[in-house]
PDB file of C-alpha atoms in Angstrom:
ATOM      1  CA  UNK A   1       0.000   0.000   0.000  1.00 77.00           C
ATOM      2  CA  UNK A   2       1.141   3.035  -1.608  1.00 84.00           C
ATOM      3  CA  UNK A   3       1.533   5.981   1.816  1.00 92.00           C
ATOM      4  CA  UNK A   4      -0.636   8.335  -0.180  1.00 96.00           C
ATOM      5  CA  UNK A   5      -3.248   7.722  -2.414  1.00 96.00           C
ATOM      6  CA  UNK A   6      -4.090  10.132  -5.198  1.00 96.00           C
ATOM      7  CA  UNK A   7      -7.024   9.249  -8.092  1.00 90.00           C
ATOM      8  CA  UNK A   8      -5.328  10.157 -10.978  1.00 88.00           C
ATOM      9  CA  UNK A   9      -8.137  11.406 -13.116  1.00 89.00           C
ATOM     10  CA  UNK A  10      -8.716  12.972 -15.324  1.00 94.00           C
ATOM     11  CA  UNK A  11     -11.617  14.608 -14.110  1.00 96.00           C
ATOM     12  CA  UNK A  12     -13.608  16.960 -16.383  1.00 97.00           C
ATOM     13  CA  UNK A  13     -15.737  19.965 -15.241  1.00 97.00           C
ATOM     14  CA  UNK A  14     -18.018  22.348 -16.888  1.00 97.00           C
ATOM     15  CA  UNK A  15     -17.019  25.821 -15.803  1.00 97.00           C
ATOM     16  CA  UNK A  16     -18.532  27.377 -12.987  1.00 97.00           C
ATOM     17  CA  UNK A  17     -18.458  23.668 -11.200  1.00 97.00           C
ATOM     18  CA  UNK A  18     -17.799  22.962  -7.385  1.00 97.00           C
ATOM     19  CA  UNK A  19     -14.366  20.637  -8.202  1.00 97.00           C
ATOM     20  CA  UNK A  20     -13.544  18.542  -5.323  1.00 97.00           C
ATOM     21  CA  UNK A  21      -9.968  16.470  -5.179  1.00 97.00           C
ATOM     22  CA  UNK A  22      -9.192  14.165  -2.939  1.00 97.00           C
ATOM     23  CA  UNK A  23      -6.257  12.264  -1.627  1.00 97.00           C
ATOM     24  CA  UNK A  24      -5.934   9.499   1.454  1.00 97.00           C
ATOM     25  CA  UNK A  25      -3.106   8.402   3.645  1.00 96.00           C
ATOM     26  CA  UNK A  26      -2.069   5.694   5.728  1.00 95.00           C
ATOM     27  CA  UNK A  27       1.134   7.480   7.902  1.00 92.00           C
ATOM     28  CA  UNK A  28      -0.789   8.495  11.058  1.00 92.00           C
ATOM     29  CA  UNK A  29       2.298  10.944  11.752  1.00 91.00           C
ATOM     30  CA  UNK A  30       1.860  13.057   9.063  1.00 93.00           C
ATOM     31  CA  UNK A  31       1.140  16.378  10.653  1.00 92.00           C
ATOM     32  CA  UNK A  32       1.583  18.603   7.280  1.00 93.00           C
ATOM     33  CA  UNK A  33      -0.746  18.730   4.635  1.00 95.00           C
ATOM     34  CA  UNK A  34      -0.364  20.608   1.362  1.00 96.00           C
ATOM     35  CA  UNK A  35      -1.575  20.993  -1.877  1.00 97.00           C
ATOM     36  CA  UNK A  36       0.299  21.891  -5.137  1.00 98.00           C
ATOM     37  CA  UNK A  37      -0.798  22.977  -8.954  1.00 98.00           C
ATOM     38  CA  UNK A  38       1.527  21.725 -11.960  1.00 97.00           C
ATOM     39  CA  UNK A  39       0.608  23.291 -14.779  1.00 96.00           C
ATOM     40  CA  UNK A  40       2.384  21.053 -17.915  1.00 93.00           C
ATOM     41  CA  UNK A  41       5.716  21.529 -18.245  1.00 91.00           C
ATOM     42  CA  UNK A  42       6.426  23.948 -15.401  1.00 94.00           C
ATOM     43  CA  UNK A  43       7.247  23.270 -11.798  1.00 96.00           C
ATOM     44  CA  UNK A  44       4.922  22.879  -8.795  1.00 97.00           C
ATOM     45  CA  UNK A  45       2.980  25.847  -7.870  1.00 97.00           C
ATOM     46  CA  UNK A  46       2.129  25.635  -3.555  1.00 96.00           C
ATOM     47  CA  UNK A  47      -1.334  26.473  -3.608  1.00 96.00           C
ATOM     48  CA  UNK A  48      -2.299  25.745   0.294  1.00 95.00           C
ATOM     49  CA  UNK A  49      -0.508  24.475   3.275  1.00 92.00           C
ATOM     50  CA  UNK A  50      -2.233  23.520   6.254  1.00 91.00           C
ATOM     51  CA  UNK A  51      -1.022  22.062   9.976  1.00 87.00           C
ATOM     52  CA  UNK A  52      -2.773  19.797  11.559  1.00 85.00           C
ATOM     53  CA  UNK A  53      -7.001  18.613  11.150  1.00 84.00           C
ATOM     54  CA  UNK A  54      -9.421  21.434  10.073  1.00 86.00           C
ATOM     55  CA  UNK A  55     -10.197  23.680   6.769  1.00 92.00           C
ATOM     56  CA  UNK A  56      -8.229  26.607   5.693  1.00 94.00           C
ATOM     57  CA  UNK A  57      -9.828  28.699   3.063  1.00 96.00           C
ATOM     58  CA  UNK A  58      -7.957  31.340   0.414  1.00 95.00           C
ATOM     59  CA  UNK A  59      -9.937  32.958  -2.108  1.00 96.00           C
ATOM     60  CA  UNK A  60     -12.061  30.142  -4.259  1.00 97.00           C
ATOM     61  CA  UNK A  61      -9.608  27.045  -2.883  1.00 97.00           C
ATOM     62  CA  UNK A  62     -10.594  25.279   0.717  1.00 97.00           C
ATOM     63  CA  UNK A  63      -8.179  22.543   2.460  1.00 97.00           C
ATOM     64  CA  UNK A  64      -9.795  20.212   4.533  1.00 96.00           C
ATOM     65  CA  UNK A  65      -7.913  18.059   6.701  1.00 96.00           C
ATOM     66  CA  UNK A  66      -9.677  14.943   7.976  1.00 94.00           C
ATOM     67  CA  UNK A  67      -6.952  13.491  10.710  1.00 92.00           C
ATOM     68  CA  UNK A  68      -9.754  10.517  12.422  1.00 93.00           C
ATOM     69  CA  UNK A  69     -10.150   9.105   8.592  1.00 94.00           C
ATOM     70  CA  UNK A  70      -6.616  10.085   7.045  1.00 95.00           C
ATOM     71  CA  UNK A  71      -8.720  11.807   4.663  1.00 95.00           C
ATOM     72  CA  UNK A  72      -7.768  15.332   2.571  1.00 97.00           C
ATOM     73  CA  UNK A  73      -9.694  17.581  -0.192  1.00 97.00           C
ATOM     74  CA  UNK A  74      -9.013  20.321  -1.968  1.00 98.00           C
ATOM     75  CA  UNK A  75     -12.478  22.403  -2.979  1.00 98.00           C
ATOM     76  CA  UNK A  76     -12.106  24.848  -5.924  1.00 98.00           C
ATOM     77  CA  UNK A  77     -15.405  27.140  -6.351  1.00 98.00           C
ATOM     78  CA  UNK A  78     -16.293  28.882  -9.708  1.00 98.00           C
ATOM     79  CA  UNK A  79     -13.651  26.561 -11.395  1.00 97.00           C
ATOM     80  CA  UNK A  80     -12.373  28.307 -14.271  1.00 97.00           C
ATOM     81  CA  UNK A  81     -10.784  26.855 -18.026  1.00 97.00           C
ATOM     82  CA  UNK A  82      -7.344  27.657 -16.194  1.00 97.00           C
ATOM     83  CA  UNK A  83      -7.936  26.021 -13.129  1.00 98.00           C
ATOM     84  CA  UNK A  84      -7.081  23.037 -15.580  1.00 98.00           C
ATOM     85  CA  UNK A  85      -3.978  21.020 -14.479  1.00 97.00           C
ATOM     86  CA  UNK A  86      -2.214  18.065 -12.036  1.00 97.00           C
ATOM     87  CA  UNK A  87      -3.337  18.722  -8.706  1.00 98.00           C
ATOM     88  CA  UNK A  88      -0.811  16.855  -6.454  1.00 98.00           C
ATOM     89  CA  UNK A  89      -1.031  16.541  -2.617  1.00 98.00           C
ATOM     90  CA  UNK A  90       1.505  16.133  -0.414  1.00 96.00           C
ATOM     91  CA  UNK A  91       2.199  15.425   3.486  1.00 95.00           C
ATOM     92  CA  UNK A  92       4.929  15.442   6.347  1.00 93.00           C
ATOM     93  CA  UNK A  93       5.273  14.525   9.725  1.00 89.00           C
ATOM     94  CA  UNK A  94       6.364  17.406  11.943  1.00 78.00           C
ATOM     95  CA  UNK A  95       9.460  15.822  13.008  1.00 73.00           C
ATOM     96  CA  UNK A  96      12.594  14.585  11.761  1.00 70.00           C
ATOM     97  CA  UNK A  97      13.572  15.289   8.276  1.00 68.00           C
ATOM     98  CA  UNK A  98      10.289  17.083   6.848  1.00 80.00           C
ATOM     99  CA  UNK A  99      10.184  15.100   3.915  1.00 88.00           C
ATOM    100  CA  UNK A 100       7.261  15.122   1.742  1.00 93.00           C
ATOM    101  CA  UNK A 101       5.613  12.522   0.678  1.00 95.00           C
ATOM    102  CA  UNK A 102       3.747  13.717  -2.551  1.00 96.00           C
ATOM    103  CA  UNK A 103       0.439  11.593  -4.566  1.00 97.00           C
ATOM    104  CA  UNK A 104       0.311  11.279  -8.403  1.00 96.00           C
ATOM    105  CA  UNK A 105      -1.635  14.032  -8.743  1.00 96.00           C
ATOM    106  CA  UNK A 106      -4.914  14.267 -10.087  1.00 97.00           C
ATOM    107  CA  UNK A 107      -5.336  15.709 -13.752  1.00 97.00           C
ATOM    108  CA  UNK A 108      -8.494  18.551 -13.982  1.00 97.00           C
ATOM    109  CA  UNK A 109      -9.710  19.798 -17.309  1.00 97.00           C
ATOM    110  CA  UNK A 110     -12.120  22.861 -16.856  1.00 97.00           C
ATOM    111  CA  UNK A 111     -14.457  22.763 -19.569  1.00 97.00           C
ATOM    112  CA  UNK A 112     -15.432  26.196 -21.329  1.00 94.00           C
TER     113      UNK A 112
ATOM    114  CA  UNK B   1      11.110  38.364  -4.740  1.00 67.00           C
ATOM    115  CA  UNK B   2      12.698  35.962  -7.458  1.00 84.00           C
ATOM    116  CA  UNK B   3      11.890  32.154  -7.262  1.00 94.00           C
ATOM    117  CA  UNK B   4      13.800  28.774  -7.717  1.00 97.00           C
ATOM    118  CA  UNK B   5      15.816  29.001 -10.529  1.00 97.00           C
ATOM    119  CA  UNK B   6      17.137  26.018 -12.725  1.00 98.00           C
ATOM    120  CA  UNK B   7      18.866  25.407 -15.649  1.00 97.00           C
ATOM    121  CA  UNK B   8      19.291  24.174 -17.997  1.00 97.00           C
ATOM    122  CA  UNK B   9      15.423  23.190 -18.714  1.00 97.00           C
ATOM    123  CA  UNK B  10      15.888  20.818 -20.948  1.00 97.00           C
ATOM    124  CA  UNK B  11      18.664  18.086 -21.654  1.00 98.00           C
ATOM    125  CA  UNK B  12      19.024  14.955 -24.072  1.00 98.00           C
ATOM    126  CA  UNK B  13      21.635  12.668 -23.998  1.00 98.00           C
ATOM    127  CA  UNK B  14      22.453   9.502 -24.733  1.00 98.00           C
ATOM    128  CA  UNK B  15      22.940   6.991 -22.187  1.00 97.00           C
ATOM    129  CA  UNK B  16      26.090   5.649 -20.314  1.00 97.00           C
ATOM    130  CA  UNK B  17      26.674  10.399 -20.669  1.00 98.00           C
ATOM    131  CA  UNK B  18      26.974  12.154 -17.939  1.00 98.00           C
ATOM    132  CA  UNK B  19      24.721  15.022 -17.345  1.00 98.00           C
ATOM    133  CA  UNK B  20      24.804  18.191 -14.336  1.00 98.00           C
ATOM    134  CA  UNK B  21      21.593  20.260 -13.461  1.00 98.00           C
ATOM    135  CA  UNK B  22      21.996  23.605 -11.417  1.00 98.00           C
ATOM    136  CA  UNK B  23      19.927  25.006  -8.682  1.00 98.00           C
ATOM    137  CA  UNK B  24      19.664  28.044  -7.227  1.00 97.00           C
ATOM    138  CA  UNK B  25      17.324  29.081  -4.366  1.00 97.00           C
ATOM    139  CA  UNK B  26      15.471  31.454  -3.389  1.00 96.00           C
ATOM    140  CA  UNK B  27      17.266  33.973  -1.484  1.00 94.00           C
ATOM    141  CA  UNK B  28      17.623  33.133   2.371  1.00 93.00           C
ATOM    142  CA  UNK B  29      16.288  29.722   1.974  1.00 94.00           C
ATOM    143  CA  UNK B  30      19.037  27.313   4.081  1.00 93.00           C
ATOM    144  CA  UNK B  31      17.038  23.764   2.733  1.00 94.00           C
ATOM    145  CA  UNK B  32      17.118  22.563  -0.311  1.00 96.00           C
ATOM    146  CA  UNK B  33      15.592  19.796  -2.363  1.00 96.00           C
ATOM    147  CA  UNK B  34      16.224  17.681  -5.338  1.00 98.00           C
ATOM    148  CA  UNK B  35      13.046  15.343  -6.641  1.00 98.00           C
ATOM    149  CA  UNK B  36      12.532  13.430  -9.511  1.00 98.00           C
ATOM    150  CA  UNK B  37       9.662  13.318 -11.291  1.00 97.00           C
ATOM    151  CA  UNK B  38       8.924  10.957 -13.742  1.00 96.00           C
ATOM    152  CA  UNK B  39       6.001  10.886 -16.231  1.00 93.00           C
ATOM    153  CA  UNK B  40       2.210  10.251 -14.518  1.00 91.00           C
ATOM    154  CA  UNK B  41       4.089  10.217 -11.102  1.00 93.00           C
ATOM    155  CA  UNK B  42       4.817  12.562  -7.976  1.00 95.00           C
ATOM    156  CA  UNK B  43       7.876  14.036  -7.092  1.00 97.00           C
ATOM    157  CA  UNK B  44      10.071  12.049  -5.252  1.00 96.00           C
ATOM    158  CA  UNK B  45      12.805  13.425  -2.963  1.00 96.00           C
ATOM    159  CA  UNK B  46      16.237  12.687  -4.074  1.00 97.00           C
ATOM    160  CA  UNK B  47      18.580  14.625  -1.466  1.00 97.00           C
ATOM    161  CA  UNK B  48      17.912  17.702   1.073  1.00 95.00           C
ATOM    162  CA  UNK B  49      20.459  19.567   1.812  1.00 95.00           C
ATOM    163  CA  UNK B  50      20.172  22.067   5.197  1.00 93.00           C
ATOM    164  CA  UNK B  51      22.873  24.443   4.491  1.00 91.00           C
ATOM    165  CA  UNK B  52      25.585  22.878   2.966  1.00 88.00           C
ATOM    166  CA  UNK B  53      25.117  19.884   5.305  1.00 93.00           C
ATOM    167  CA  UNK B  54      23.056  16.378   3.753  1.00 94.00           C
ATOM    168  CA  UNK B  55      20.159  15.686   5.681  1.00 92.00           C
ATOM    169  CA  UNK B  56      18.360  13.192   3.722  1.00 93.00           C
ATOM    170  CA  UNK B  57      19.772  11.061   0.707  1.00 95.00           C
ATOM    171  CA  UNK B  58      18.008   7.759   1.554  1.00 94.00           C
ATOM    172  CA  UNK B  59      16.638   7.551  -2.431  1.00 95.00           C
ATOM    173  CA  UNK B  60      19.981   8.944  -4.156  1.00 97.00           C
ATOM    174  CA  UNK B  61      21.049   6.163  -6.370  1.00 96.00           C
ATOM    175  CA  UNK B  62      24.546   6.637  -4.670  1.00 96.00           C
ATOM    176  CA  UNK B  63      26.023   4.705  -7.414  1.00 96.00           C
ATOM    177  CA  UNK B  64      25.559   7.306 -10.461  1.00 97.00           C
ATOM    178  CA  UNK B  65      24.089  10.384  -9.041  1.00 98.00           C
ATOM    179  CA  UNK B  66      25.491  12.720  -6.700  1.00 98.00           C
ATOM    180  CA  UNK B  67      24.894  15.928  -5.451  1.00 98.00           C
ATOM    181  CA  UNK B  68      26.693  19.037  -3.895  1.00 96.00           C
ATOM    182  CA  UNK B  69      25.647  22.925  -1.715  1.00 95.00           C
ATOM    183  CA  UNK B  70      29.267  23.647  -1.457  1.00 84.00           C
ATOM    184  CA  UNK B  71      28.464  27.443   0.145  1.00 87.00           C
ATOM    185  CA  UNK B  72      25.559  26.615   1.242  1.00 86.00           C
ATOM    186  CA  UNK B  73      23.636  28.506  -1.489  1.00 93.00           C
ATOM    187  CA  UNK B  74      23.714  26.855  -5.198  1.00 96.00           C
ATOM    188  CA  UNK B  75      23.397  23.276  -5.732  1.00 98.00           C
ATOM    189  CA  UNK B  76      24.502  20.616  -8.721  1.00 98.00           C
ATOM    190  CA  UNK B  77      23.189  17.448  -9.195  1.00 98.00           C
ATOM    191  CA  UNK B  78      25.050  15.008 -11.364  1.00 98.00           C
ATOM    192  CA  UNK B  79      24.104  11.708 -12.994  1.00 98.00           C
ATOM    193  CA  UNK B  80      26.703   9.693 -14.131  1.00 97.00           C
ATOM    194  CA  UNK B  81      26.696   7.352 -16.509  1.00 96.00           C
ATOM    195  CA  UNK B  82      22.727   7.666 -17.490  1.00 97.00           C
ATOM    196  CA  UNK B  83      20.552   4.977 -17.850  1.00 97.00           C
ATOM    197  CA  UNK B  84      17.100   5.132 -19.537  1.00 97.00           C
ATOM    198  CA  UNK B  85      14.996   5.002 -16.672  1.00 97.00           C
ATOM    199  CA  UNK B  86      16.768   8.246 -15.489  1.00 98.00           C
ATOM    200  CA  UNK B  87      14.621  10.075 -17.952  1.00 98.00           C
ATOM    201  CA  UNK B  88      12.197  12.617 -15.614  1.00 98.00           C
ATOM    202  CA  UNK B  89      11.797  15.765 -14.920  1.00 98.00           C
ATOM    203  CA  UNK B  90      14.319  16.645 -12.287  1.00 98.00           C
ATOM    204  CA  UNK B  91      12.847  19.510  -9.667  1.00 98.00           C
ATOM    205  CA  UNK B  92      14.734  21.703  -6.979  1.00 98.00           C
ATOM    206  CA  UNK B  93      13.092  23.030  -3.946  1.00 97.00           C
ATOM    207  CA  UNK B  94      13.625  25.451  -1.391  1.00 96.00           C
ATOM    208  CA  UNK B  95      12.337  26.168   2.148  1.00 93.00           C
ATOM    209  CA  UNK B  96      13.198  28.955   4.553  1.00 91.00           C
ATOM    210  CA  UNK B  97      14.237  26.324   7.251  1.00 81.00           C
ATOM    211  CA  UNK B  98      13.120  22.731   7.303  1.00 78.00           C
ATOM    212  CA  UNK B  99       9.397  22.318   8.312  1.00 76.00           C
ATOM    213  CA  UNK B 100       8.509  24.933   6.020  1.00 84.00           C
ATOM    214  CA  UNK B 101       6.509  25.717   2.491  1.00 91.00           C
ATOM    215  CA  UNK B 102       8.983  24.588  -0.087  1.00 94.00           C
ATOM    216  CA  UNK B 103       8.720  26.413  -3.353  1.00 96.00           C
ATOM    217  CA  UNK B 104      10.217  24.626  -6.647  1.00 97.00           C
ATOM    218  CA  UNK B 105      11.599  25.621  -9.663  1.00 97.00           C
ATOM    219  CA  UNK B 106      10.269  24.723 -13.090  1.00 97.00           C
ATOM    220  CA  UNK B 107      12.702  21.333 -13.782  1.00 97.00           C
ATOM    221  CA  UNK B 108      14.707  20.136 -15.940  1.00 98.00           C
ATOM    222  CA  UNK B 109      13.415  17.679 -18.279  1.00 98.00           C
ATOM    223  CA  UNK B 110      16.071  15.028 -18.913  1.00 98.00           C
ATOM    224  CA  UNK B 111      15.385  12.581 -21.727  1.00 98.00           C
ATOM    225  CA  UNK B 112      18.091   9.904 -21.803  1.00 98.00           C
ATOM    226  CA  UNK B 113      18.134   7.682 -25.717  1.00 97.00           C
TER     227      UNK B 113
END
């Protein structure tokens, strides 16, 4: 069993949709949560980083952090045509070396 | 305030070459990362370096790749010789100390023939 899970799509949306990306764990010790946008060919974009269980919202992206299920979303609102790309989560545990453990990333296409 | 840079951003070779990939971070950052990223997959942390010190090379294939911070700033990675399955996109990272948001650059693809 792979420590994170990731679907990896591809998921298509009409615009305007509520998109909703998900990605599970099994490494109770992961403390760090964070989600990432990769645009094709470019680098990873940090898009929200959150400690610990709870939501943390910034402008039309939400982070939810389920600790009790090892459970993590991503909500985008009023999903736009360049919105589309490889969502990819990643986690660390708040000790030691940091190191993040990312998913493969879940492609989104944004429909116009 | 400037990002992660890399170069160069894209490399062929043939394999059995050897090949180098530079990194600079962003300015103040003391940790940085090199992943590999190949095709349909995550990144995947080769080496972090805090400082000029190794913290974490537990996935370097020790026997071809290799990686310096000499100053502390700047970073090479080497491969050497290439095999195919080395082809990826190869990413560098950097976070203000370790625990923090780490910020990449936009790769280097590698495509070893």
């Amino acid at each position: 069993q792979k420590e994170v899970e990731q679907d990896p799509g591809p998921l298509s949306v009409p615009e305007g949709a509520i998109v909703s990306l998900n990605c599970t764990y099994s490494n109770s010790a992961f403390q760090y949560f964070m989600w990432y946008r990769q645009y094709s060919r470019k680098g990873p974009e940090l898009l929200m980083y959150t400690y610990s269980s709870g939501n943390k919202e910034d402008g039309r992206f939400t982070a939810q952090v389920d600790k009790s299920s090892k459970y993590i979303s991503l909500f985008i609102r009023d999903s736009q045509p360049s919105d589309s790309a490889t969502y990819l989560c990643a986690m660390s545990a708040a000790s030691g070396t940091y190191k993040y453990i990312f998913g493969t990333g879940t492609r989104l296409k944004v429909l116009a | 305030e400037a990002g992660v840079a890399q170069s160069p951003r894209y490399k062929i070779i043939e394999k059995r070459q050897s090949v180098a990939f530079w990194c600079n971070p962003i300015s103040g950052h003391a940790t940085l990362y090199w992943y590999q990223q190949i095709l349909g997959q995550g990144p995947k942390l080769l080496i972090q370096f805090q400082n000029n010190g190794v913290v974490d090379d537990s996935q370097l294939p020790k026997d071809r790749f290799s990686a310096e911070r000499l100053k502390g700033v700047d970073s090479t990675l080497k491969i050497q010789p290439a095999k195919l399955e080395d082809s990826a996109v190869y990413l560098c990272a950097s976070s203000l100390v370790e625990g923090n948001e780490q910020y990449f650059g936009p790769g280097t693809r590698l495509t070893v023939t």
